[in-house]
Short mmCIF file of C-alpha atoms in Angstrom, two decimals:
data_model
loop_
_atom_site.label_atom_id
_atom_site.label_comp_id
_atom_site.label_asym_id
_atom_site.label_seq_id
_atom_site.Cartn_x
_atom_site.Cartn_y
_atom_site.Cartn_z
CA MET A 221 0.32 0.36 -0.20
CA ALA A 222 1.46 3.39 -0.70
CA ASN A 223 1.75 5.81 1.92
CA ILE A 224 -0.75 8.42 2.30
CA ASP A 225 0.65 12.24 2.57
CA ILE A 226 -0.38 14.20 5.77
CA PRO A 227 -1.52 17.74 5.13
CA THR A 228 0.45 19.84 6.36
CA VAL A 229 0.18 23.83 7.59
CA SER A 230 3.24 26.22 6.56
CA SER A 231 5.83 27.06 8.55
CA PHE A 232 4.99 30.87 7.34
CA ARG A 233 1.03 30.11 7.86
CA PHE A 234 2.02 28.58 11.42
CA LEU A 235 4.46 31.77 11.91
CA LYS A 236 1.81 34.61 10.69
CA ASN A 237 -0.86 32.56 13.29
CA ALA A 238 1.97 32.85 16.19
CA ASN A 239 0.28 35.31 18.29
CA LEU A 240 -3.12 33.89 17.84
CA ILE A 241 -1.91 30.48 19.06
CA LEU A 242 -0.02 31.63 21.90
CA ARG A 243 -3.02 33.22 23.57
CA ASN A 244 -4.99 30.16 22.20
CA PRO A 245 -4.38 27.38 20.27
CA LEU A 246 -7.83 25.71 19.87
CA PRO A 247 -9.56 27.80 17.04
CA PHE A 248 -6.26 26.98 14.94
CA HIS A 249 -6.66 23.59 15.33
CA ARG A 250 -10.58 23.82 14.94
CA GLU A 251 -9.48 25.18 11.46
CA ASN A 252 -7.21 23.37 10.52
CA PHE A 253 -9.16 19.97 11.37
CA GLU A 254 -11.94 21.08 9.45
CA LYS A 255 -9.84 22.09 6.40
CA LEU A 256 -7.57 19.33 5.72
CA GLY A 257 -9.26 16.19 7.89
CA ASP A 258 -8.30 14.74 11.42
CA ILE A 259 -4.80 14.66 11.33
CA PHE A 260 -2.29 17.18 9.92
CA GLN A 261 1.10 18.23 10.64
CA VAL A 262 2.26 21.65 11.21
CA ASP A 263 6.09 22.87 9.93
CA LEU A 264 7.44 24.63 12.79
CA GLY A 265 10.63 25.15 10.58
CA PHE A 266 13.84 24.34 10.67
CA ARG A 267 13.03 20.52 9.50
CA LYS A 268 10.99 20.04 12.78
CA ASN A 269 7.08 18.95 12.52
CA VAL A 270 4.30 17.92 14.73
CA ILE A 271 1.76 15.85 13.74
CA PHE A 272 -1.90 16.80 15.14
CA CYS A 273 -4.73 13.95 15.40
CA ARG A 274 -8.43 14.26 16.39
CA ASP A 275 -8.75 10.68 15.11
CA ALA A 276 -10.21 8.52 18.04
CA ASN A 277 -9.10 5.15 16.49
CA PHE A 278 -5.22 6.52 16.25
CA ALA A 279 -5.05 7.81 19.83
CA GLU A 280 -6.14 4.58 20.66
CA TYR A 281 -3.80 2.56 18.62
CA VAL A 282 -1.05 4.98 20.33
CA LEU A 283 -2.03 5.48 23.58
CA LYS A 284 -3.27 1.43 24.17
CA LYS A 285 -2.34 -1.44 21.24
CA ASN A 286 1.47 -0.25 20.55
CA HIS A 287 1.65 2.20 23.89
CA LYS A 288 5.31 0.85 24.28
CA ASN A 289 6.42 2.60 20.87
CA TYR A 290 5.11 6.08 22.17
CA HIS A 291 6.62 7.68 25.01
CA LYS A 292 6.22 11.50 26.66
CA SER A 293 7.53 14.07 25.10
CA THR A 294 10.34 16.41 26.96
CA ILE A 295 7.61 18.86 27.86
CA GLN A 296 6.73 16.06 30.71
CA THR A 297 9.86 14.54 31.23
CA GLU A 298 12.39 17.14 31.17
CA ASP A 299 10.74 20.50 31.62
CA MET A 300 8.25 19.53 34.00
CA ALA A 301 10.44 16.92 35.55
CA LYS A 302 13.21 20.14 36.74
CA TYR A 303 10.16 21.49 38.93
CA LEU A 304 8.46 18.23 40.15
CA GLY A 305 10.83 15.81 40.30
CA HIS A 306 10.96 11.99 38.20
CA GLY A 307 7.79 10.31 39.26
CA LEU A 308 4.76 8.50 37.51
CA LEU A 309 3.74 11.83 35.89
CA THR A 310 7.23 12.73 34.50
CA THR A 311 8.52 9.19 33.85
CA ASP A 312 8.62 6.23 30.62
CA GLY A 313 9.58 2.72 30.30
CA GLU A 314 10.90 0.74 32.98
CA GLU A 315 11.32 3.47 35.76
CA TRP A 316 7.49 4.12 34.80
CA ARG A 317 6.48 0.80 34.99
CA LYS A 318 8.12 -0.58 38.53
CA GLN A 319 6.64 2.86 40.00
CA ARG A 320 3.05 2.06 38.57
CA ARG A 321 3.31 -1.24 39.59
CA MET A 322 3.84 -0.34 43.40
CA ILE A 323 1.54 2.48 43.68
CA GLN A 324 -1.07 0.92 42.19
CA PRO A 325 -2.91 -0.57 44.98
CA ALA A 326 -2.61 2.54 46.80
CA PHE A 327 -5.80 3.81 44.29
CA HIS A 328 -7.99 0.45 44.63
CA LYS A 329 -11.35 1.71 45.42
CA LYS A 330 -11.72 -0.29 48.55
CA GLN A 331 -8.13 1.98 49.70
CA LEU A 332 -9.74 5.18 48.56
CA ALA A 333 -12.96 4.22 50.66
CA GLN A 334 -11.23 4.83 53.87
CA LEU A 335 -10.21 8.49 52.13
CA LEU A 336 -13.46 9.83 51.67
CA ASP A 337 -14.32 10.86 55.52
CA SER A 338 -11.59 13.51 54.97
CA VAL A 339 -12.62 14.04 51.16
CA ASP A 340 -16.12 15.17 52.57
CA ALA A 341 -14.90 17.63 55.22
CA ALA A 342 -12.26 19.25 53.02
CA ILE A 343 -15.30 19.69 50.41
CA LYS A 344 -17.57 20.89 53.62
CA THR A 345 -15.16 23.53 54.61
CA GLU A 346 -14.54 25.14 51.51
CA ILE A 347 -17.92 25.21 49.96
CA ASN A 348 -18.63 27.18 53.45
CA ARG A 349 -16.81 29.87 52.14
CA VAL A 350 -19.87 30.63 49.11
CA GLU A 351 -21.71 33.48 49.96
CA ALA A 352 -25.36 33.48 48.72
CA GLY A 353 -26.70 36.65 47.21
CA LYS A 354 -23.07 37.50 45.93
CA ALA A 355 -21.59 37.35 42.41
CA ILE A 356 -17.90 35.65 42.90
CA ASP A 357 -15.25 33.98 40.28
CA VAL A 358 -15.74 30.14 41.85
CA PHE A 359 -11.88 29.12 40.64
CA PRO A 360 -10.10 30.29 43.28
CA ILE A 361 -12.77 28.69 45.45
CA PHE A 362 -12.60 25.40 43.69
CA ASN A 363 -8.85 25.75 43.18
CA ASP A 364 -8.49 25.60 47.19
CA LEU A 365 -10.92 23.07 47.71
CA ALA A 366 -9.24 20.49 45.34
CA PHE A 367 -5.46 21.44 46.91
CA GLN A 368 -7.05 20.78 50.34
CA THR A 369 -9.17 17.59 49.20
CA VAL A 370 -5.55 16.32 48.19
CA VAL A 371 -3.27 17.41 51.17
CA LYS A 372 -6.13 16.03 53.71
CA SER A 373 -6.13 12.91 51.78
CA LEU A 374 -2.20 12.55 51.68
CA PHE A 375 -1.80 14.00 55.09
CA SER A 376 -5.04 13.55 57.42
CA SER A 377 -4.02 16.48 60.18
CA ALA A 378 -0.03 15.86 59.96
CA ALA A 379 0.48 19.40 58.26
CA GLY A 380 -0.28 22.86 59.56
CA GLN A 381 -2.47 24.98 57.75
CA GLU A 382 0.92 27.62 57.60
CA GLU A 383 2.63 24.59 55.42
CA ILE A 384 -0.35 23.62 53.03
CA ASN A 385 -0.69 27.42 52.60
CA ARG A 386 2.92 27.54 51.41
CA LEU A 387 2.95 24.06 49.47
CA GLN A 388 0.04 25.58 47.33
CA TYR A 389 1.61 28.76 46.76
CA ILE A 390 4.58 26.83 45.58
CA THR A 391 2.60 24.20 43.41
CA GLU A 392 1.45 26.76 41.55
CA ALA A 393 3.96 29.25 41.46
CA ALA A 394 6.07 26.27 39.34
CA GLN A 395 3.11 25.78 37.38
CA LYS A 396 2.92 29.57 36.02
CA MET A 397 6.39 29.35 35.17
CA LEU A 398 6.34 26.01 33.77
CA VAL A 399 3.88 27.62 31.44
CA LYS A 400 5.87 30.69 30.74
CA GLU A 401 8.71 28.60 29.59
CA LEU A 402 6.79 25.94 27.56
CA ARG A 403 4.22 29.39 25.80
CA GLN A 404 7.38 31.47 25.25
CA PRO A 405 10.86 29.06 24.70
CA PHE A 406 12.50 32.07 22.36
CA LYS A 407 12.66 33.76 25.77
CA GLY A 408 14.38 30.89 27.79
CA TRP A 409 17.46 32.97 27.66
CA TRP A 410 15.83 35.80 30.19
CA PHE A 411 14.36 33.23 32.31
CA LYS A 412 17.60 32.18 32.82
CA LEU A 413 19.79 35.47 32.90
CA SER A 414 16.86 37.07 35.17
CA GLY A 415 16.79 34.20 38.03
CA GLN A 416 13.42 33.21 37.43
CA ILE A 417 14.20 29.60 36.68
CA LYS A 418 16.69 29.42 39.34
CA HIS A 419 14.04 30.97 42.06
CA HIS A 420 11.33 28.94 41.37
CA LEU A 421 13.79 26.03 41.25
CA GLU A 422 14.60 27.22 44.80
CA LEU A 423 11.23 27.21 45.80
CA THR A 424 10.66 23.78 45.04
CA GLU A 425 13.57 22.48 46.77
CA GLU A 426 11.65 24.61 49.74
CA ALA A 427 8.81 22.38 49.22
CA ARG A 428 10.33 19.17 49.19
CA GLU A 429 12.31 20.36 52.74
CA ILE A 430 8.62 20.79 53.92
CA LEU A 431 7.34 17.33 52.53
CA LYS A 432 10.20 15.48 54.22
CA LYS A 433 9.56 17.35 57.72
CA ILE A 434 5.92 15.98 57.44
CA VAL A 435 7.28 12.54 56.30
CA ALA A 436 10.15 12.16 58.72
CA GLU A 437 7.53 13.12 61.86
CA ARG A 438 5.00 10.26 60.83
CA ARG A 439 7.25 7.82 60.35
CA GLN A 440 8.87 8.93 63.79
CA SER A 441 5.51 9.19 65.09
CA GLY A 442 4.67 5.17 64.47
CA GLN A 443 1.16 5.64 64.56
CA ARG A 444 -1.15 5.27 61.45
CA GLN A 445 -3.68 7.35 59.78
CA ASP A 446 -4.38 5.08 56.78
CA ASP A 447 -3.93 8.14 54.27
CA LEU A 448 -2.33 8.21 51.20
CA LEU A 449 1.14 8.71 53.16
CA ASP A 450 0.67 5.51 54.61
CA MET A 451 -0.15 3.99 51.54
CA LEU A 452 2.68 5.11 50.08
CA LEU A 453 5.03 4.27 53.13
CA ASP A 454 3.75 0.94 52.75
CA ALA A 455 4.04 0.43 49.24
CA ARG A 456 6.89 -2.02 48.32
CA TYR A 457 8.86 -2.95 45.34
CA GLU A 458 9.04 -6.68 44.07
CA ASP A 459 12.65 -6.66 46.27
CA GLY A 460 10.52 -5.57 49.34
CA GLU A 461 12.10 -2.74 49.28
CA GLY A 462 10.05 0.87 49.94
CA MET A 463 10.61 4.06 47.51
CA SER A 464 13.59 6.29 48.54
CA GLU A 465 12.56 9.69 50.19
CA LYS A 466 13.68 11.33 47.38
CA GLN A 467 10.84 8.83 44.84
CA LEU A 468 8.30 9.29 47.68
CA ILE A 469 8.84 13.41 47.56
CA ASP A 470 8.77 13.27 44.11
CA GLU A 471 5.58 10.93 43.91
CA ILE A 472 3.98 13.69 46.35
CA LEU A 473 4.94 16.98 44.28
CA ILE A 474 3.23 15.14 41.40
CA LEU A 475 -0.03 14.24 43.02
CA PHE A 476 -0.10 18.00 44.15
CA THR A 477 0.21 19.11 41.06
CA ALA A 478 -2.09 16.48 38.63
CA GLY A 479 -4.73 16.01 41.38
CA HIS A 480 -5.43 19.45 42.61
CA GLU A 481 -5.38 21.76 38.91
CA THR A 482 -7.28 19.23 36.38
CA THR A 483 -9.67 19.01 39.34
CA SER A 484 -10.55 22.61 39.83
CA ASN A 485 -10.87 23.21 36.26
CA ALA A 486 -13.15 20.48 36.14
CA LEU A 487 -15.18 21.57 38.91
CA THR A 488 -15.46 25.28 37.86
CA PHE A 489 -16.72 24.41 33.78
CA THR A 490 -19.35 21.99 35.64
CA ALA A 491 -19.99 24.72 38.00
CA LYS A 492 -20.47 27.32 34.72
CA LEU A 493 -22.31 24.36 32.58
CA LEU A 494 -25.20 24.09 35.66
CA ALA A 495 -25.60 27.70 35.89
CA ASN A 496 -26.66 27.64 32.33
CA ASN A 497 -29.08 24.80 33.04
CA SER A 498 -30.90 25.17 35.93
CA ASP A 499 -33.57 21.78 35.19
CA VAL A 500 -29.80 19.87 35.14
CA GLN A 501 -29.57 21.39 38.86
CA ASP A 502 -32.97 20.42 39.93
CA LYS A 503 -32.41 16.67 38.98
CA ILE A 504 -29.09 16.43 40.56
CA ALA A 505 -30.60 18.13 44.03
CA ALA A 506 -33.73 15.42 43.86
CA GLU A 507 -31.02 12.84 43.75
CA VAL A 508 -28.73 13.76 46.14
CA LYS A 509 -31.97 13.98 48.35
CA GLU A 510 -32.86 10.57 47.96
CA ALA A 511 -28.92 9.45 47.82
CA ARG A 512 -28.39 10.86 51.44
CA THR A 513 -32.19 9.06 52.56
CA ASN A 514 -30.89 5.62 51.47
CA SER A 515 -26.96 5.62 51.78
CA GLU A 516 -25.25 4.43 55.06
CA ASN A 517 -21.81 5.81 53.90
CA HIS A 518 -20.29 7.52 51.13
CA PHE A 519 -18.91 5.09 48.88
CA GLU A 520 -22.87 4.23 49.09
CA PHE A 521 -23.98 7.52 48.15
CA LEU A 522 -21.42 7.87 45.31
CA LYS A 523 -22.95 4.86 43.95
CA ASN A 524 -26.39 6.46 44.16
CA CYS A 525 -25.31 9.57 42.21
CA THR A 526 -25.31 8.28 38.95
CA TYR A 527 -27.17 11.48 37.53
CA THR A 528 -24.73 13.62 38.91
CA SER A 529 -22.02 11.43 37.84
CA GLN A 530 -23.65 11.87 34.27
CA VAL A 531 -23.18 15.62 34.48
CA VAL A 532 -19.33 15.43 35.66
CA GLU A 533 -19.04 13.07 32.97
CA GLU A 534 -20.25 14.97 30.14
CA ALA A 535 -18.47 18.55 31.55
CA MET A 536 -15.21 16.98 31.30
CA ARG A 537 -16.09 15.47 27.17
CA LEU A 538 -16.69 19.42 26.58
CA TYR A 539 -13.89 20.68 28.33
CA PRO A 540 -11.64 18.00 29.01
CA PRO A 541 -8.84 19.41 31.53
CA VAL A 542 -6.45 18.08 30.06
CA TYR A 543 -7.21 18.69 26.60
CA PHE A 544 -4.29 17.45 24.49
CA ILE A 545 -1.91 14.06 24.82
CA ASP A 546 1.57 14.14 23.12
CA ARG A 547 3.40 11.68 22.57
CA VAL A 548 7.30 10.55 20.86
CA ASN A 549 7.41 7.27 18.65
CA LEU A 550 10.56 5.35 19.50
CA GLU A 551 10.80 3.35 15.96
CA ASP A 552 8.91 4.15 12.60
CA ASP A 553 5.72 2.80 12.81
CA GLU A 554 2.25 3.05 10.39
CA PHE A 555 -1.11 3.39 10.75
CA ASN A 556 -3.99 3.28 8.42
CA GLY A 557 -1.47 3.86 5.37
CA ILE A 558 -0.06 6.83 6.85
CA HIS A 559 4.15 6.46 7.57
CA ILE A 560 5.23 7.84 11.08
CA PRO A 561 9.19 8.02 11.28
CA LYS A 562 10.91 7.87 14.70
CA ASN A 563 10.76 10.74 16.84
CA SER A 564 8.06 11.80 15.57
CA SER A 565 5.99 14.32 17.65
CA LEU A 566 2.36 13.45 17.92
CA LEU A 567 -0.38 15.92 19.46
CA PHE A 568 -3.88 14.17 20.19
CA SER A 569 -6.47 16.77 21.04
CA LEU A 570 -8.84 15.45 23.08
CA TYR A 571 -10.65 18.53 23.06
CA GLU A 572 -11.91 17.75 19.23
CA ILE A 573 -11.97 14.28 19.88
CA HIS A 574 -14.68 14.74 22.10
CA ARG A 575 -16.39 17.45 19.77
CA ASN A 576 -15.98 15.20 16.74
CA PRO A 577 -19.65 14.93 15.11
CA GLU A 578 -18.45 11.74 13.86
CA HIS A 579 -18.78 10.50 17.64
CA TRP A 580 -21.39 12.73 19.30
CA LYS A 581 -24.67 13.95 18.23
CA ASN A 582 -24.72 17.63 18.47
CA PRO A 583 -21.49 17.46 19.84
CA ASP A 584 -21.30 21.22 21.27
CA GLU A 585 -24.29 20.91 23.50
CA PHE A 586 -24.29 20.39 27.10
CA ASP A 587 -26.36 16.81 27.31
CA PRO A 588 -25.69 14.58 30.72
CA ASP A 589 -27.99 12.05 29.19
CA ARG A 590 -25.12 10.83 26.93
CA PHE A 591 -23.64 9.04 29.63
CA GLU A 592 -26.80 7.57 31.04
CA GLY A 593 -25.85 4.01 31.82
CA GLY A 594 -21.99 5.05 32.49
CA GLY A 595 -18.66 6.55 30.21
CA ASN A 596 -17.48 3.33 29.68
CA LYS A 597 -20.10 2.85 26.45
CA HIS A 598 -17.98 6.03 24.93
CA GLU A 599 -14.44 4.28 25.90
CA PRO A 600 -13.16 4.46 22.14
CA TYR A 601 -12.77 8.52 21.59
CA TYR A 602 -13.97 9.72 24.98
CA PHE A 603 -10.31 10.04 27.09
CA PRO A 604 -10.91 12.41 30.20
CA PHE A 605 -8.38 10.86 31.93
CA GLY A 606 -6.06 9.53 28.87
CA ALA A 607 -6.01 5.74 28.14
CA GLY A 608 -4.52 2.72 27.90
CA PRO A 609 -1.62 1.58 30.62
CA ARG A 610 -0.81 5.33 31.67
CA LYS A 611 -4.18 6.39 32.19
CA CYS A 612 -4.41 8.85 35.09
CA ILE A 613 -4.03 6.72 38.72
CA GLY A 614 -6.01 8.65 40.25
CA ASN A 615 -9.46 8.78 38.16
CA ASN A 616 -11.43 7.12 40.60
CA PHE A 617 -10.06 9.66 43.19
CA ALA A 618 -11.28 12.80 40.88
CA MET A 619 -14.70 11.22 40.19
CA TYR A 620 -15.20 10.87 43.93
CA GLU A 621 -14.02 14.04 44.73
CA MET A 622 -16.08 16.10 41.97
CA ILE A 623 -19.43 13.72 42.55
CA MET A 624 -19.47 14.55 46.06
CA THR A 625 -18.57 18.56 45.45
CA VAL A 626 -21.16 18.49 42.82
CA ALA A 627 -23.71 17.26 45.28
CA GLU A 628 -22.86 19.18 48.27
CA LEU A 629 -22.81 22.45 46.16
CA ILE A 630 -26.21 21.67 44.54
CA SER A 631 -27.97 20.45 47.75
CA ARG A 632 -26.95 24.08 49.33
CA PHE A 633 -27.55 26.21 46.45
CA LYS A 634 -29.09 27.20 43.24
CA ILE A 635 -26.52 28.37 40.79
CA SER A 636 -27.13 31.23 38.20
CA ALA A 637 -24.63 33.32 35.89
CA PRO A 638 -24.55 36.92 34.73
CA SER A 639 -23.32 35.61 31.52
CA GLU A 640 -23.46 32.50 29.45
CA GLU A 641 -20.54 32.59 27.71
CA ILE A 642 -17.53 29.94 29.00
CA GLU A 643 -14.24 31.13 28.57
CA ILE A 644 -11.31 29.51 28.26
CA GLN A 645 -7.43 29.74 28.58
CA PRO A 646 -5.70 26.82 27.24
CA LEU A 647 -2.49 26.92 28.87
CA ILE A 648 -1.26 22.63 30.18
CA THR A 649 -4.40 22.22 31.04
CA VAL A 650 -7.87 24.13 29.75
CA LYS A 651 -8.30 26.67 32.37
CA PRO A 652 -11.84 28.51 32.73
CA LYS A 653 -11.06 32.12 32.83
CA ASN A 654 -14.20 34.73 34.42
CA ALA A 655 -16.04 32.29 35.85
CA ILE A 656 -18.14 34.52 37.75
CA LEU A 657 -21.56 32.67 39.36
CA GLU A 658 -24.33 33.93 41.95
CA PHE A 659 -25.59 31.27 44.38
CA THR A 660 -29.05 31.41 46.05
CA SER A 661 -29.69 29.29 48.89
CA ARG A 662 -32.07 26.43 48.34
#
């Protein structure tokens, strides 16, 4: 079979649109997918191309069927790793497999059930900050909620509020610096010369010292809290050894970063969508009331909140927190007649796959009924937590947290918005912008 040529966006056209792409690349992606098809490449100049894809079958092939030939790009294994260290999110190959096998048991549903009291307490504390009768930007509230939930699940009450606040500040500052580096690579020399990179590396070292202190105190106490920290301390490699202190700190830093930003984004988009759909809010409120009556514990409650789960799934379809997945192939490959040379950069747009009319009826409409019966029926073209062996290890934890948050919020308030427009800011993740909502007590 003859090789199929991939349509190409010229380097001239790319550079012409560079400023627009810097602000928001999604319209540029959409325009090219509509004009060139589900797979195209962009010539970046200097003999470097990036292949863009919204073909769900190709994504499934790379992420599942032939995943061993496709590794993460240097964005995660180098750029992100310099701030977060080498853990599940930032490693590849045997190093990643070894860590995943050891940590996976800590995220089994049975283990997570032990954390739900802490999750519930953190959620209620943050939602207590919401004031009825006042228009507010909800993103900071959900951002704090998601961070506090991760911290309480990791450390129970081991970390003081001052330490938690400092860890949150450092985590978010490092993320902002990383975004600047990735979006403005031509300023790399200035970021180094001005000391900005050095400053943020020093901040992450400070975070490490805080975490080392918390871990040392837990070890010395000899007391179990049955939180994620205990589960990570209990975890063993196949030879019976536990994690080194450095590896443990790397994994905790990654849990902070991956576990709070994506969740806060998804919760904010969910709340904005709910503000535009009062009938959906009423269905959630009725379901939550019944679920609380018929549930003996948090785990049963979550099982009984099926419609609330559908709402969260549909919100993540429209606004996937991780809106692209990038991979680089180790060896030459071929997919449906398309030759993929070794070391090709591939970027799968989950945002576009989730809105591809080939798979979704009225793809731009918010319709939680799509997910009646669960999200598994959409699995071949629905990737809110990635897919294959590298699917997010914390996907169940994130879903539990989001369902419990939406349930708590809607049981207390009716939500409305001054504007129906949903503004987005695509950085490393799709972030909400100007998420102004108004709350009325139920």
